[in-house]
Each structure stands twice: as C-alpha cells, then as structure tokens.
Short mmCIF file of C-alpha atoms in Angstrom, two decimals:
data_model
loop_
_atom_site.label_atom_id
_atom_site.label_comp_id
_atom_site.label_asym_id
_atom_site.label_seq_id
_atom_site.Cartn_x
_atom_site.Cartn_y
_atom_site.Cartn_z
CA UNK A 288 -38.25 56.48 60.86
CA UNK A 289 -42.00 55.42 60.54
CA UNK A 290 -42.45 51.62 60.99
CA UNK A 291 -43.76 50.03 58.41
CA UNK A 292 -47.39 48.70 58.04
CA UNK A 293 -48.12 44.95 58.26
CA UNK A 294 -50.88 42.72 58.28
CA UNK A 295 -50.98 40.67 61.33
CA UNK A 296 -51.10 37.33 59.47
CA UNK A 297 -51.60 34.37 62.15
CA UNK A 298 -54.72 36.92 62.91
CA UNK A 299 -56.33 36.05 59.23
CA UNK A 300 -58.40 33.89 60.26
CA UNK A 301 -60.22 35.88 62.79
CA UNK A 302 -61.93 38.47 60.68
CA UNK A 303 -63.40 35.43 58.70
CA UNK A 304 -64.96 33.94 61.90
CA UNK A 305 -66.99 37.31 62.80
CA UNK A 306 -70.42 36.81 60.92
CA UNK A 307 -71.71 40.08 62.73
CA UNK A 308 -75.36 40.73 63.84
CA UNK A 309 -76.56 44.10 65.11
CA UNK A 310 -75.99 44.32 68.25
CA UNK A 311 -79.86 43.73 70.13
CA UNK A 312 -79.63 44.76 73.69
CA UNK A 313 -78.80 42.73 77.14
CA UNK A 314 -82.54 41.37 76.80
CA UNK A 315 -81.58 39.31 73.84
CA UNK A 316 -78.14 38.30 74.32
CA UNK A 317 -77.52 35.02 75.03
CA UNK A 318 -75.22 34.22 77.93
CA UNK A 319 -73.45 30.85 79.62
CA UNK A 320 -75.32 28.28 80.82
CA UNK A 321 -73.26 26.05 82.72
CA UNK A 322 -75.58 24.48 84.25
CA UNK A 323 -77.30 23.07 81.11
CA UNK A 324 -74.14 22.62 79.42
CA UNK A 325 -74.28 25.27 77.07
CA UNK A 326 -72.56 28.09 75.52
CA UNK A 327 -73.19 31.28 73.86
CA UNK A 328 -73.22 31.29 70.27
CA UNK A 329 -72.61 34.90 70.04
CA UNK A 330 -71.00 37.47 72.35
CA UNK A 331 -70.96 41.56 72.44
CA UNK A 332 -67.88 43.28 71.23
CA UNK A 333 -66.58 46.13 70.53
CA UNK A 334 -65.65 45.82 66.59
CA UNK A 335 -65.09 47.96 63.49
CA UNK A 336 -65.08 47.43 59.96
CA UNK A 337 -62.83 50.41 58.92
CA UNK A 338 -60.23 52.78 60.21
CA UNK A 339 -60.86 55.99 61.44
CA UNK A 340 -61.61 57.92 64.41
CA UNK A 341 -62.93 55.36 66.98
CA UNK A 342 -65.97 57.23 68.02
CA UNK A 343 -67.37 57.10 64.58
CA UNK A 344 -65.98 53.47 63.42
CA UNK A 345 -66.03 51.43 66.43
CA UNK A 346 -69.30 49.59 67.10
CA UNK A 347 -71.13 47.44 70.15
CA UNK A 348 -72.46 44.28 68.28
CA UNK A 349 -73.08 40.63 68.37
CA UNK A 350 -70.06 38.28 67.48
CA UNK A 351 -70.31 34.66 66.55
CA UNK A 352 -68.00 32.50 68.95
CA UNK A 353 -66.20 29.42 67.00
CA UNK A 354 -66.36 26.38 68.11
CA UNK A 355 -64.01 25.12 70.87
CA UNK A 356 -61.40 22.89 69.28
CA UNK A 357 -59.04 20.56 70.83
CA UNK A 358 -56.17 22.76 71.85
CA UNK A 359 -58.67 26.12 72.11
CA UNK A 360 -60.01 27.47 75.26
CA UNK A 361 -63.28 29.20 76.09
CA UNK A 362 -62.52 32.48 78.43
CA UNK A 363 -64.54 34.80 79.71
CA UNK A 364 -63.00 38.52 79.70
CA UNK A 365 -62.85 40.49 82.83
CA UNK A 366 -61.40 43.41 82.18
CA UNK A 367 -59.19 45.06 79.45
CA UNK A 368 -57.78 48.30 78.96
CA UNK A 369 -58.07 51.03 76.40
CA UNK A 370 -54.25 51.61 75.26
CA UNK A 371 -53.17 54.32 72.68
CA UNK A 372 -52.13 51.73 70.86
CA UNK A 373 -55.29 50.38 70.42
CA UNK A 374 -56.82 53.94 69.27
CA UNK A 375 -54.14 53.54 66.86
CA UNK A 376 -54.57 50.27 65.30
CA UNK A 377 -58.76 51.43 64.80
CA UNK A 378 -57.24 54.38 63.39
CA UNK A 379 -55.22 52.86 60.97
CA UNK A 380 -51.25 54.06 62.30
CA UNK A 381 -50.59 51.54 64.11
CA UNK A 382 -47.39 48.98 62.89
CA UNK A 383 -49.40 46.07 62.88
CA UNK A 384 -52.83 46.43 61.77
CA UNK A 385 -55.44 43.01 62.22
CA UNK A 386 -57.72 42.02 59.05
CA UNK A 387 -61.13 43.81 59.33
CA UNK A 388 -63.60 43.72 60.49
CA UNK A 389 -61.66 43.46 63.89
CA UNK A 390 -62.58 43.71 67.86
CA UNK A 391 -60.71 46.31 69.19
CA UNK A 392 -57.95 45.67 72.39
CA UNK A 393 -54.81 43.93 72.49
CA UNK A 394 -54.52 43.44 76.25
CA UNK A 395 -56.74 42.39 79.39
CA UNK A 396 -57.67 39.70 81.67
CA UNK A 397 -59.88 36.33 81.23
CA UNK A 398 -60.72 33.82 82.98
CA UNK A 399 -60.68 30.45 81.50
CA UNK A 400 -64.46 28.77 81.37
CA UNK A 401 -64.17 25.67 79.15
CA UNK A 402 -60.77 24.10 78.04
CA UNK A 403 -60.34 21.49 74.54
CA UNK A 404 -59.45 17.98 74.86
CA UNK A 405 -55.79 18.36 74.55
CA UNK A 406 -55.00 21.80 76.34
CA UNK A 407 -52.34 21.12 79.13
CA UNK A 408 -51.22 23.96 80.29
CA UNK A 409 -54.36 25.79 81.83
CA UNK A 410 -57.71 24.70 83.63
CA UNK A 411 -60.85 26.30 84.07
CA UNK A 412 -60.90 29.00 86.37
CA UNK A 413 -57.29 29.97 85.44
CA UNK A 414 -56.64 33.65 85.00
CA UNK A 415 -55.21 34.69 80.93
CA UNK A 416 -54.11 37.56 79.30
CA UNK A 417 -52.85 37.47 75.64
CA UNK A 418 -49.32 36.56 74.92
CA UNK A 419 -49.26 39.04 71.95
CA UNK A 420 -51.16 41.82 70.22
CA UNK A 421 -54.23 41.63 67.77
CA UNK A 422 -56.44 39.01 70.21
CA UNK A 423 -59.19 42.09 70.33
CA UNK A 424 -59.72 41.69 74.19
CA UNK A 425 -62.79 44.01 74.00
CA UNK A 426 -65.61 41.53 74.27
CA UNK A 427 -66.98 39.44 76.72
CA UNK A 428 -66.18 35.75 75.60
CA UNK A 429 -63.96 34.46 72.94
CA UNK A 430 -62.24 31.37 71.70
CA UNK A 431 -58.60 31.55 71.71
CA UNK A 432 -55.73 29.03 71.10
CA UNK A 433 -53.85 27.79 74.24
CA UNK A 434 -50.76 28.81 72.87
CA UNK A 435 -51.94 32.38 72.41
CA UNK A 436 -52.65 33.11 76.12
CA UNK A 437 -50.33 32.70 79.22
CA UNK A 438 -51.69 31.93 82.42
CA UNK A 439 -51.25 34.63 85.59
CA UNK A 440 -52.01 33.87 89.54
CA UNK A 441 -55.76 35.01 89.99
CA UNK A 442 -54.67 36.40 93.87
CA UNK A 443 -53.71 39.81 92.41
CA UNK A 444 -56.02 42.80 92.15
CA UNK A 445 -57.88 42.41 88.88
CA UNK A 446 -57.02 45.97 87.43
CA UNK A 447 -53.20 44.86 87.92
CA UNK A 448 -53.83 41.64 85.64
CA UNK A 449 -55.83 43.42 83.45
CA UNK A 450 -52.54 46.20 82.98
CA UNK A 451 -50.17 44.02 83.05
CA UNK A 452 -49.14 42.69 79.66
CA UNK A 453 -48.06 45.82 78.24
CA UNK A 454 -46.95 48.60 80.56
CA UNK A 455 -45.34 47.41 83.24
CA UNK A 456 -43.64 44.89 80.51
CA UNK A 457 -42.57 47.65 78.75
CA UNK A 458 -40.80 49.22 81.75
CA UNK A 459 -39.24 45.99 83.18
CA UNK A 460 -37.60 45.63 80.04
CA UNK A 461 -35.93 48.59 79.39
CA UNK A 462 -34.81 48.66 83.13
CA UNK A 463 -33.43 45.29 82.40
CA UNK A 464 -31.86 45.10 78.85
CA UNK A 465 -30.28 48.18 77.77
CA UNK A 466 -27.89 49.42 80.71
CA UNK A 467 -26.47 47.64 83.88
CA UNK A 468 -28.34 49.36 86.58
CA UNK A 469 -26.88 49.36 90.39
CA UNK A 470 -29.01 50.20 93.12
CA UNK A 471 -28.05 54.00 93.30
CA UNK A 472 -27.94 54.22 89.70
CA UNK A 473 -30.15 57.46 88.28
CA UNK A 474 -33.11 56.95 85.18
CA UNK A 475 -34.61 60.22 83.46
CA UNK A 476 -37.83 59.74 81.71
CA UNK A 477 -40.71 61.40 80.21
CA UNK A 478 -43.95 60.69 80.18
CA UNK A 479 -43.71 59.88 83.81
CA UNK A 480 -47.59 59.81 84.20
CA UNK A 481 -48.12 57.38 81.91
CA UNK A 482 -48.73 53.71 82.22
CA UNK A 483 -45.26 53.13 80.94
CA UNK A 484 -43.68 56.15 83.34
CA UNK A 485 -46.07 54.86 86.55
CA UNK A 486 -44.67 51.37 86.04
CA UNK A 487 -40.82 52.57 85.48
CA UNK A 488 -41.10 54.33 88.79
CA UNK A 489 -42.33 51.39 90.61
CA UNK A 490 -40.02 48.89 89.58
CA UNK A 491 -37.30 51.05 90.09
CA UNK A 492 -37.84 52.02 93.00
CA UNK A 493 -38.08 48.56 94.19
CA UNK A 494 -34.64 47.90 92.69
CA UNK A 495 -33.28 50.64 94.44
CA UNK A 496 -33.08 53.23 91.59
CA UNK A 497 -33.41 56.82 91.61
CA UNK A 498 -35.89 58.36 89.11
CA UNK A 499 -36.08 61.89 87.25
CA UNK A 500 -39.56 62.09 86.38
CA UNK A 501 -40.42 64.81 83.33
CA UNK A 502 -44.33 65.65 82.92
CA UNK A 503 -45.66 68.18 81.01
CA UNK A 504 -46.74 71.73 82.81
CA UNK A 505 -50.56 71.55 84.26
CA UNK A 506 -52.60 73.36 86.55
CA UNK A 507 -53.04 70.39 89.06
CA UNK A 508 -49.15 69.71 89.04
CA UNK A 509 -48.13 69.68 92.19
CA UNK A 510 -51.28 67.20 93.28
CA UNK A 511 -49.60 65.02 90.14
CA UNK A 512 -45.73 65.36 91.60
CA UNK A 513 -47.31 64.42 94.96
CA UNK A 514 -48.97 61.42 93.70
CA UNK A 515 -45.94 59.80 91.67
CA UNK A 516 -43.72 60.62 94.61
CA UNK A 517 -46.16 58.41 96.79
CA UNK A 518 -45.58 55.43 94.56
CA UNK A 519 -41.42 56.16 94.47
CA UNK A 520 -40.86 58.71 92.12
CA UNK A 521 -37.24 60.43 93.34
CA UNK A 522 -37.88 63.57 91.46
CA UNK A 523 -40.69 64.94 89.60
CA UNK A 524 -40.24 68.42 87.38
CA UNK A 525 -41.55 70.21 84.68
CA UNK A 526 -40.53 70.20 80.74
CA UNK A 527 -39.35 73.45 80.99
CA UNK A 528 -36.90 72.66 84.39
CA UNK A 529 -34.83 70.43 81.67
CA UNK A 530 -33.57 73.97 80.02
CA UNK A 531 -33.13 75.56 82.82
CA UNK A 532 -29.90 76.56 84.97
CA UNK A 533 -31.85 74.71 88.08
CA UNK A 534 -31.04 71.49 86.90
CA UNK A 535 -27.55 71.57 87.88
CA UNK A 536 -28.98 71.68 91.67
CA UNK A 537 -30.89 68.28 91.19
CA UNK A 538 -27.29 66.52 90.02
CA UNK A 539 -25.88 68.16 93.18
CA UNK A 540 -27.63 65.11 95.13
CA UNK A 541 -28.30 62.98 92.23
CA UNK A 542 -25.67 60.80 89.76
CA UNK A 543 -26.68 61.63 86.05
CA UNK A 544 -28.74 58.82 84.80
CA UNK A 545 -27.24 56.38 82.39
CA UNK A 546 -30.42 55.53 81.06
CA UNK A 547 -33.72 57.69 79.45
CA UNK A 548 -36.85 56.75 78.38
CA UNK A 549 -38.34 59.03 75.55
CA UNK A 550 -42.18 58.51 75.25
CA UNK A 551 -42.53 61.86 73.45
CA UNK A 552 -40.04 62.63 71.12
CA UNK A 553 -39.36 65.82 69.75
CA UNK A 554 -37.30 68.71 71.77
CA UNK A 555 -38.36 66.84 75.22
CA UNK A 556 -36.05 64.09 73.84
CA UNK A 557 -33.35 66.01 73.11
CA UNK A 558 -33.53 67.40 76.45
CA UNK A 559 -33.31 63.97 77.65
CA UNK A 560 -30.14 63.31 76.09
CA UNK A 561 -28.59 66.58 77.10
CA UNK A 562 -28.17 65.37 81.05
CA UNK A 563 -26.90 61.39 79.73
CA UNK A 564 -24.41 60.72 81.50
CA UNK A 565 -20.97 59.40 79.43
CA UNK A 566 -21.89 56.49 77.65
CA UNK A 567 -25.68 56.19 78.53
CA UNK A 568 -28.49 55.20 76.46
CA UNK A 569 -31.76 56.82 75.24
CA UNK A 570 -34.60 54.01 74.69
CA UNK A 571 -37.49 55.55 72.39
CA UNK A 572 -40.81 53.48 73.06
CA UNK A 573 -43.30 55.72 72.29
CA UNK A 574 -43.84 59.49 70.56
CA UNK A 575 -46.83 61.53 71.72
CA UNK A 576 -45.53 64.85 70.24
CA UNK A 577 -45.60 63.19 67.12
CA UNK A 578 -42.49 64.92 66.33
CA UNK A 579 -38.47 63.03 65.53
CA UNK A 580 -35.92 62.51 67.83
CA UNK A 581 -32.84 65.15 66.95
CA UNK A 582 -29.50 63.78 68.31
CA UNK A 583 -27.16 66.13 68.36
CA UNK A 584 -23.98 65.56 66.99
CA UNK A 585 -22.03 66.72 69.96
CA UNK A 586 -23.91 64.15 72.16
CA UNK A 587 -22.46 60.97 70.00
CA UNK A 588 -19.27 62.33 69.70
CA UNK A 589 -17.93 63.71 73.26
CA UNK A 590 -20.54 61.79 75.04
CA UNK A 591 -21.06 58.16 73.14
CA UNK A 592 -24.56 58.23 73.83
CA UNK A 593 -26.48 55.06 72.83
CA UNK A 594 -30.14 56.13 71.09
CA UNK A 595 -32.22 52.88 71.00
CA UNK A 596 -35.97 51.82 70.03
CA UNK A 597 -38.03 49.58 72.13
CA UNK A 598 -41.50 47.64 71.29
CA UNK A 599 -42.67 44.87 73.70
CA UNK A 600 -44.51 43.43 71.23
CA UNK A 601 -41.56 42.45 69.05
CA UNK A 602 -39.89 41.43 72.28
CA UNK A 603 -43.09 39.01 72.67
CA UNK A 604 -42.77 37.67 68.88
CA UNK A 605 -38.97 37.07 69.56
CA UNK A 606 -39.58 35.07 72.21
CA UNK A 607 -42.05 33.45 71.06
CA UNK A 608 -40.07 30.33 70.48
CA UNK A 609 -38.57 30.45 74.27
CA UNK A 610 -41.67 31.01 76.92
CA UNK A 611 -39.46 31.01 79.82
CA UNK A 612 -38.17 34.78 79.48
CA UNK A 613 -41.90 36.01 79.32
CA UNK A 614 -42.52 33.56 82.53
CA UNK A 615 -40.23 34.52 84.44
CA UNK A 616 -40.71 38.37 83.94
CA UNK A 617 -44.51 37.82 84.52
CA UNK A 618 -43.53 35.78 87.94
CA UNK A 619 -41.64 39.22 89.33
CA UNK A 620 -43.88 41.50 88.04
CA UNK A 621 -46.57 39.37 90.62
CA UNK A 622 -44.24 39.12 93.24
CA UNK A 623 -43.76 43.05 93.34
CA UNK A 624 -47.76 42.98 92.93
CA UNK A 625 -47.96 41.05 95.67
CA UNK A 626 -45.54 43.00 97.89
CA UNK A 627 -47.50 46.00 96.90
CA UNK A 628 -44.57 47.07 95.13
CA UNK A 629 -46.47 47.55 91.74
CA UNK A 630 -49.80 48.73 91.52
CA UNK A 631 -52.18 49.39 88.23
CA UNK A 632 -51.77 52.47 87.11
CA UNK A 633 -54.85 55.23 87.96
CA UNK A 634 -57.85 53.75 86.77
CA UNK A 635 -61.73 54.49 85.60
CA UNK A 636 -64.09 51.11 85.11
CA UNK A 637 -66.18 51.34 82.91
CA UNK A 638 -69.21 49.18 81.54
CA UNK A 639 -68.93 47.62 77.98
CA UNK A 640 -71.77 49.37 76.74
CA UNK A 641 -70.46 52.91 77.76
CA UNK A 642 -67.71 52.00 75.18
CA UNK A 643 -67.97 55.75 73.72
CA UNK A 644 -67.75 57.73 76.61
CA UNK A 645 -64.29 55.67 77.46
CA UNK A 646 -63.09 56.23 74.03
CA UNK A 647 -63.51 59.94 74.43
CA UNK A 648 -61.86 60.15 77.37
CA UNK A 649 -59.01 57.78 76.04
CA UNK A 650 -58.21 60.30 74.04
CA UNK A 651 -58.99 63.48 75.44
CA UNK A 652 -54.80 65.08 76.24
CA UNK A 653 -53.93 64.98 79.95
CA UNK A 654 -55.62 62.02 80.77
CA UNK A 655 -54.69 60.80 84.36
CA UNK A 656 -56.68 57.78 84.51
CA UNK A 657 -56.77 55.16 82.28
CA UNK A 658 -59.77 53.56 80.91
CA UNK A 659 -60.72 50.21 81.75
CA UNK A 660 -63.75 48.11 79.77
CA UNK A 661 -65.18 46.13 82.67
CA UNK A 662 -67.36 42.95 81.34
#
C-alpha cells in the first residue's frame, strides 16, 4: 500500500522565507564575520522550485537567512548526506513532501554559531543534527528553532554525525522494537550494503547477533562480502543462494532468524520470509525493486509470521512529545561510535558546488559509497 502524500505543515513557513537570488559565485557571497559582529544575510543552497529529476530541478543559489529569534539558533552545516529519500522528496514520491521552493536534505551535521536569548538547551559550538525530516540540510547556514535540532557530542568522526540521524536509527530500532533478540539470536536482511544494512550489521554484532546478509549479484562481490564481514557481518550471500538447496547448509551452524529486514520488496522479500523462523517477524522499511511484498498464505498460517512496516521518521514525530527515547538511543549509538563499534557507512565528500556530479552518482544502481555534501 502506497503512503499517502502530505504536506509537511510546521515546514510552511519555510518556503515563504526563501526570497531566492541567482546564485553569484564564492567571490560575491557573503560569509560570517564574527569578528565584526555580523552575519550573512544570504547563504548557498541547494534548492528547487519543482519536482522532478534532481539533475534538472535542483539548483545552487543564494538563500535569505531569517532573522535569529529568541528561541532560534544560527548553525553552520558541516556535512549532510544525500539519502534516497531525499532524491525522492525532489522527485515528488516521497510521503511527506515540504512546500516549494524547498532546500533539499533532511539529515546532516551543524555546528551551532549564534544562539537566541532564551535557547537553553545548546551553546555555541555545540554539534546538531535535525530532530525530524524537511529542515533541507543542504546549505551552508540556516536558522532553525531549538526545538527542531538535538544536540550530539562533537568527539565523534564528523561523517558518523553527519549519518547518524537516519540509518543507523533506522537499524537500532528495528533491532530493538519488533522481536526480543538474545545474544545468539539470527537476523536475515537485504540490502545489506546499504546504509540501513551497514548499520544493522554493526549494531548487531555488538549485541552479539548473528547476521544473514542478502546483496544483490555483482562482479566485485566477493571484495563486497569481504568488506561487510570486516565490520561483523556473520554471513554474506547472493539473491539467488535464498532459492537454492545450499541454504539448508548455512542453518546447519546458524538458528533461523526471528527477525528480517526487507529493503527491497518484491520476490527478495518473499524469500526473506521463506527461512522465518516460527513466529518471526518481517519489518519492511524500504522498497528498491519498486515491486509489493507477496506473503504467502502458507507462511501466516503454519508459520505465524509477523509482516510489519517501519519509518523512523514517524518514530521521530511520535516521540516528539517524549525526547528522552530519541536521547537515549542517540547516547548508544555514540558510545558504540566511540568504541569503534559503529562506523559511517562508505563515504565520498564532496564540495557543495559539485552538487550535480553527487546527485548522479546518488543515483546511479550499485552505489557503494554514499554521497556526502561537505560545506
């Protein structure tokens, strides 16, 4: 079932506050000045004014930056990510969509430069990333509402912060809320090379979990099974080992997972559910085939399979009322970062103004690094 689309309301007021220039070059754009006391009145960002494919709709230009009011703070951005869901909020799929014209990029890091008059929580030189989508974290200043940031320990690598409201959020959740998992305990997943997949393997490792790791077929994949068994991946295999006889030789040495993670959807789903054990659950999160999840009938009958959905960001907004539950989870997530437990996924930096070749390559399939807008 498609989710339905949905302005993101509390984000009405941004798309009024962009009086847009043309963007003029590094020469003329007009930076802090700290030392004088100033600001800048407008910033570079990446922004569009219509859906569509993002290397035709998504512009560099010059923003104008709000005044700071008395609960706002001034931040600088560091870093921020490119995210399929961000290609598909400029394309238009996405299940929240912010009024246009819009800055694209929903997650990243800042660092806090000037704070309002009544801000408590956070001081300058604090370390930010959005508590929510729709922020547009692909610029290089902006002026953002205390309560619309949460604060993160600036003694972790900056590509970590920068990944770290989404992904790995995304995987500590559904390692956390949908089965009881023992240290022992066995999760199947596909889309093991994603973000999502690289941060499920991480943190279950660390819990003492054993992971079956699906990717799809590619000439480079034994460098790619290497590499996720290096960061704790149990097992890595192909699509095409789930149909296949050889399977029963993995469960030989291995319990049957009580818990899946579908990021594609489709038959690779269905394969997923196939080697539940009794009981289990399948979490959907994401679907890059494009293609619905078939349960078979046999699977909820003799096997009382559980097929579930998961979105962080409705996790976020239902917590939005209770900020300890997103604390807390942020507060492991940088312990394991700290214990180089958890690191960012593969990465590529690249410079704000090299927006397009980044977007390309965001979208371009097999992607092994993800792209990262450095400002």
């Amino acid at each position: 079932m498609w989710l339905p689309l949905h302005t993101v309301s509390r984000r009405s007021s941004v798309a009024a506050l962009l009086q847009i220039s043309r963007h003029r070059g590094k020469d003329n754009v007009s930076l802090f000045s700290h030392s004088a006391g100033l600001r800048a009145q407008t910033c570079p960002a990446l922004l569009y004014r219509k859906h569509g494919d993002p290397s035709k709709v998504v512009q560099l230009e010059d923003v104008d930056l709000p005044p700071i009011g008395a609960k706002d703070v001034l931040v600088k951005m560091l870093a921020a990510p490119i995210n399929p869901s961000d290609i598909n909020m400029i394309q238009g799929t996405y299940a929240i969509l912010p009024d246009l014209p819009a800055v694209g990029g929903n997650e990243g890091v800042a660092q806090v430069v000037e704070v309002g008059s009544q801000v408590k929580s956070l001081k300058t030189g604090d370390w930010v990333i959005p508590k929510d989508a729709g922020l547009g974290t692909w610029r290089t200043e902006a002026v953002l509402a205390e309560d619309d940031v949460i604060s993160l320990p600036n003694d972790i690598p900056l590509l970590s912060a920068a990944t770290l409201g989404v992904n790995p959020c995304t995987a500590f959740r559904m390692l956390s809320d949908f089965e009881d998992l023992k240290p022992g305990d066995s999760v199947i997943q596909n889309a093991a090379n994603s973000g999502v997949g690289q941060a499920v393997i991480q943190i279950a490792a660390a819990r003492g979990l054993n992971t079956i790791n699906v990717v799809r077929d590619r000439p480079e994949f034994t460098q790619l099974s290497d590499r996720l068994k290096a960061i704790g991946a149990t097992h890595v295999i192909k699509e095409e080992a789930l149909r296949r006889p050889e399977i029963k030789e993995l469960f030989k040495t291995c319990p049957k997972p009580k818990l899946a993670l579908n990021g594609v959807g489709g038959k690779s789903a269905t394969e997923l559910l196939r080697h539940l054990q009794f009981g289990g659950s399948m979490v959907t999160y994401g679907g890059m085939a494009k293609q619905p999840v078939t349960v078979p009938v046999s699977a909820l009958i003799f096997k009382d399979v559980k097929v579930r959905g998961f979105w962080v960001t409705q996790w976020k907004k239902d917590q939005s009322n209770n900020g300890t539950a997103f604390r807390v989870m942020l507060d492991e997530l940088c312990h394991l970062i700290r214990q180089g437990k958890l690191t960012a996924p593969v990465c590529t930096e690249v410079g704000l103004q090299d927006f397009s070749k980044a977007l390309d390559t965001a979208m371009q399939p097999f992607t092994s690094a993800k792209q990262i807008l450095i400002m």
